[in-house]
Amino acid sequence: MANQPLAIMKGIWERYTPKQDLSQQEKDKMALEISNRLVYFFQPGDFYYYILNISTQEFEYMSPGIETVLGYKAEEVSLDFFFESIHPEDQKFFVNYENEVSRFLYSLPKEKMFKYKVRMDIRMRKKDGDYTRILYQAMVFDLNEDGSVLRSFGAHTDIGHLKMEGKPTLSFIGFDGEPSYVNVQVNEVLIPIKETLSKRER
């Protein structure tokens, strides 16, 4: 009697779905397909991803999804172009956050560098001139023998429908039992200079 609701639920499933047994090979293929779909499942919006070579300061790969998010084709985007697309008010945050990212990563033992994801949000200009807020996530992808970061893997997700106003934030998200640090306060290496001249004086 205790299992009656379970039996009813199973009966509903059996009524609408015929029984299907898969071979191990078919199960493995399905698991791979699901893992590919999970990337989309866990993203809160449209996204694109890339591999950035830190040593050459160039994108080695940019996914076609950037056209959906920002309107640009992958081949149009360079690191300089990317930075210039950041909202002018957010550029100082981005520079200060990147300085903190370097400080944080290089304070870690080499083996722990792979156990953190950097997360921040910034506004970026789309090809049509409008701005949207991007969830910026990146992690170390490749290290030099001396422990310096050679490449990073990143994903940018459009979260303009979730957050458009407010100050950008920076967090370090730990994996495999490592602690996370959310809304990190940073030292400013780039401080905007306040305009002291009047319009007439300029």
Short mmCIF file of C-alpha atoms in Angstrom, two decimals:
data_model
loop_
_atom_site.label_atom_id
_atom_site.label_comp_id
_atom_site.label_asym_id
_atom_site.label_seq_id
_atom_site.Cartn_x
_atom_site.Cartn_y
_atom_site.Cartn_z
CA MET A 1 0.00 0.00 0.00
CA ALA A 2 2.90 2.34 0.84
CA ASN A 3 4.24 1.99 -2.71
CA GLN A 4 0.89 2.60 -4.41
CA PRO A 5 1.71 6.19 -5.55
CA LEU A 6 5.00 4.90 -6.99
CA ALA A 7 3.19 2.12 -8.82
CA ILE A 8 0.68 4.60 -10.24
CA MET A 9 3.50 6.90 -11.39
CA LYS A 10 5.31 3.99 -13.07
CA GLY A 11 2.05 2.98 -14.74
CA ILE A 12 1.69 6.48 -16.18
CA TRP A 13 5.21 6.33 -17.60
CA GLU A 14 4.63 2.86 -19.08
CA ARG A 15 1.40 4.02 -20.70
CA TYR A 16 3.14 6.79 -22.64
CA THR A 17 6.68 5.44 -23.10
CA PRO A 18 7.47 1.98 -24.45
CA LYS A 19 10.27 0.10 -22.70
CA GLN A 20 13.67 0.50 -24.34
CA ASP A 21 16.90 -1.27 -23.41
CA LEU A 22 20.12 0.29 -24.73
CA SER A 23 23.47 -1.35 -25.30
CA GLN A 24 26.43 0.01 -23.34
CA GLN A 25 27.73 1.65 -26.51
CA GLU A 26 24.38 3.40 -27.02
CA LYS A 27 24.38 4.51 -23.37
CA ASP A 28 27.90 5.93 -23.73
CA LYS A 29 26.87 7.80 -26.88
CA MET A 30 23.84 9.23 -25.10
CA ALA A 31 25.96 10.26 -22.09
CA LEU A 32 28.32 12.16 -24.42
CA GLU A 33 25.40 13.92 -26.08
CA ILE A 34 23.99 14.89 -22.67
CA SER A 35 27.36 16.23 -21.52
CA ASN A 36 27.49 18.43 -24.64
CA ARG A 37 23.99 19.71 -23.91
CA LEU A 38 24.81 20.41 -20.26
CA VAL A 39 26.99 23.32 -21.37
CA TYR A 40 23.82 24.98 -22.67
CA PHE A 41 21.72 23.80 -19.72
CA PHE A 42 23.91 25.50 -17.11
CA GLN A 43 24.27 28.81 -18.96
CA PRO A 44 21.69 31.48 -17.97
CA GLY A 45 21.60 32.95 -21.48
CA ASP A 46 23.22 33.02 -24.91
CA PHE A 47 26.99 32.57 -24.69
CA TYR A 48 30.24 32.19 -26.56
CA TYR A 49 33.59 30.77 -25.49
CA TYR A 50 37.22 31.20 -26.40
CA ILE A 51 40.84 30.26 -25.73
CA LEU A 52 43.08 33.23 -24.94
CA ASN A 53 46.85 32.94 -25.31
CA ILE A 54 48.17 35.15 -22.50
CA SER A 55 51.76 35.07 -23.78
CA THR A 56 50.85 36.42 -27.24
CA GLN A 57 47.78 38.33 -25.99
CA GLU A 58 45.67 36.90 -28.79
CA PHE A 59 42.54 34.79 -29.02
CA GLU A 60 43.55 31.39 -30.41
CA TYR A 61 39.91 30.39 -30.75
CA MET A 62 36.62 32.28 -30.65
CA SER A 63 33.35 30.38 -30.95
CA PRO A 64 30.74 31.46 -33.52
CA GLY A 65 28.31 32.11 -30.65
CA ILE A 66 29.79 35.60 -30.28
CA GLU A 67 27.66 36.66 -33.26
CA THR A 68 24.49 35.67 -31.38
CA VAL A 69 25.57 37.50 -28.22
CA LEU A 70 27.29 40.65 -29.54
CA GLY A 71 26.64 40.63 -33.27
CA TYR A 72 30.29 40.35 -34.31
CA LYS A 73 31.79 37.52 -36.31
CA ALA A 74 34.57 35.59 -34.57
CA GLU A 75 37.21 36.81 -37.04
CA GLU A 76 36.36 40.46 -36.28
CA VAL A 77 37.40 40.21 -32.65
CA SER A 78 40.87 40.89 -31.28
CA LEU A 79 41.91 41.54 -27.69
CA ASP A 80 42.12 45.29 -28.39
CA PHE A 81 38.69 45.26 -29.99
CA PHE A 82 37.30 43.30 -27.06
CA PHE A 83 38.62 45.80 -24.51
CA GLU A 84 37.32 48.77 -26.49
CA SER A 85 33.87 47.14 -26.50
CA ILE A 86 33.72 47.23 -22.69
CA HIS A 87 31.56 50.08 -21.38
CA PRO A 88 33.87 53.05 -20.59
CA GLU A 89 32.66 53.11 -16.97
CA ASP A 90 33.46 49.40 -16.57
CA GLN A 91 36.95 49.44 -18.11
CA LYS A 92 38.55 50.54 -14.84
CA PHE A 93 36.77 47.71 -13.00
CA PHE A 94 37.97 45.21 -15.59
CA VAL A 95 41.61 46.35 -15.33
CA ASN A 96 41.53 46.34 -11.52
CA TYR A 97 39.85 42.93 -11.48
CA GLU A 98 42.40 41.46 -13.89
CA ASN A 99 45.17 42.73 -11.61
CA GLU A 100 43.49 40.99 -8.67
CA VAL A 101 43.03 37.80 -10.72
CA SER A 102 46.78 37.68 -11.42
CA ARG A 103 47.61 38.40 -7.78
CA PHE A 104 45.23 35.66 -6.61
CA LEU A 105 46.30 32.98 -9.10
CA TYR A 106 50.02 33.50 -8.54
CA SER A 107 49.53 33.27 -4.78
CA LEU A 108 48.35 29.66 -5.27
CA PRO A 109 50.48 26.53 -5.55
CA LYS A 110 50.83 25.55 -9.20
CA GLU A 111 48.55 22.50 -8.89
CA LYS A 112 45.71 24.59 -7.43
CA MET A 113 45.59 27.10 -10.28
CA PHE A 114 43.36 24.70 -12.22
CA LYS A 115 40.89 24.49 -9.32
CA TYR A 116 39.49 27.99 -9.61
CA LYS A 117 37.11 29.78 -11.91
CA VAL A 118 37.18 33.57 -12.19
CA ARG A 119 33.75 35.16 -12.38
CA MET A 120 32.89 38.82 -12.99
CA ASP A 121 30.29 40.84 -14.85
CA ILE A 122 30.80 43.81 -17.17
CA ARG A 123 28.81 45.74 -19.73
CA MET A 124 29.80 45.29 -23.36
CA ARG A 125 28.78 47.09 -26.52
CA LYS A 126 27.05 45.07 -29.19
CA LYS A 127 27.42 45.68 -32.91
CA ASP A 128 24.14 47.61 -32.98
CA GLY A 129 25.56 50.08 -30.42
CA ASP A 130 23.46 48.90 -27.46
CA TYR A 131 25.09 47.58 -24.31
CA THR A 132 24.36 44.34 -22.49
CA ARG A 133 25.78 42.86 -19.32
CA ILE A 134 28.11 39.90 -19.78
CA LEU A 135 28.86 37.21 -17.21
CA TYR A 136 32.60 36.69 -17.70
CA GLN A 137 33.92 33.30 -16.55
CA ALA A 138 37.46 32.05 -17.10
CA MET A 139 39.86 29.45 -15.83
CA VAL A 140 43.46 28.43 -16.37
CA PHE A 141 43.79 26.14 -19.37
CA ASP A 142 47.55 25.77 -19.83
CA LEU A 143 50.61 26.51 -17.68
CA ASN A 144 54.25 27.03 -18.54
CA GLU A 145 56.85 24.86 -16.78
CA ASP A 146 57.64 27.74 -14.42
CA GLY A 147 53.97 27.96 -13.39
CA SER A 148 53.09 31.04 -15.42
CA VAL A 149 49.70 31.02 -17.14
CA LEU A 150 49.97 30.47 -20.90
CA ARG A 151 46.32 30.07 -21.87
CA SER A 152 42.92 30.56 -20.32
CA PHE A 153 39.55 29.18 -21.32
CA GLY A 154 36.66 31.62 -21.02
CA ALA A 155 32.94 31.87 -21.56
CA HIS A 156 30.89 35.05 -21.86
CA THR A 157 27.15 34.82 -21.24
CA ASP A 158 24.55 37.50 -21.92
CA ILE A 159 22.85 38.25 -18.57
CA GLY A 160 21.35 41.58 -19.58
CA HIS A 161 17.91 40.12 -18.81
CA LEU A 162 19.05 39.33 -15.24
CA LYS A 163 21.21 42.32 -14.30
CA MET A 164 21.73 45.53 -16.20
CA GLU A 165 22.35 48.08 -13.45
CA GLY A 166 24.83 48.15 -10.60
CA LYS A 167 28.55 47.85 -10.01
CA PRO A 168 30.46 44.94 -11.55
CA THR A 169 31.53 42.22 -9.10
CA LEU A 170 34.46 39.78 -8.94
CA SER A 171 34.49 36.28 -7.43
CA PHE A 172 36.80 33.27 -7.35
CA ILE A 173 34.87 29.99 -7.39
CA GLY A 174 36.75 26.98 -6.02
CA PHE A 175 36.41 23.36 -7.21
CA ASP A 176 37.32 20.04 -5.58
CA GLY A 177 36.88 21.32 -2.03
CA GLU A 178 38.72 24.62 -2.52
CA PRO A 179 37.06 27.64 -0.87
CA SER A 180 35.25 30.26 -2.91
CA TYR A 181 35.66 34.02 -2.53
CA VAL A 182 32.61 36.03 -3.54
CA ASN A 183 32.39 39.79 -4.22
CA VAL A 184 36.11 40.28 -3.67
CA GLN A 185 37.29 43.79 -2.78
CA VAL A 186 40.27 44.80 -4.91
CA ASN A 187 43.13 47.27 -4.82
CA GLU A 188 42.81 49.86 -7.56
CA VAL A 189 45.66 50.08 -10.04
CA LEU A 190 43.60 52.16 -12.44
CA ILE A 191 41.80 55.10 -10.85
CA PRO A 192 39.84 57.42 -13.14
CA ILE A 193 40.99 61.03 -13.02
CA LYS A 194 38.20 63.45 -12.17
CA GLU A 195 37.77 66.27 -14.64
CA THR A 196 38.78 69.58 -13.00
CA LEU A 197 38.46 71.86 -16.02
CA SER A 198 35.17 73.43 -16.98
CA LYS A 199 33.73 72.93 -20.44
CA ARG A 200 34.78 76.48 -21.34
CA GLU A 201 38.34 75.92 -20.04
CA ARG A 202 38.66 72.72 -22.11
#
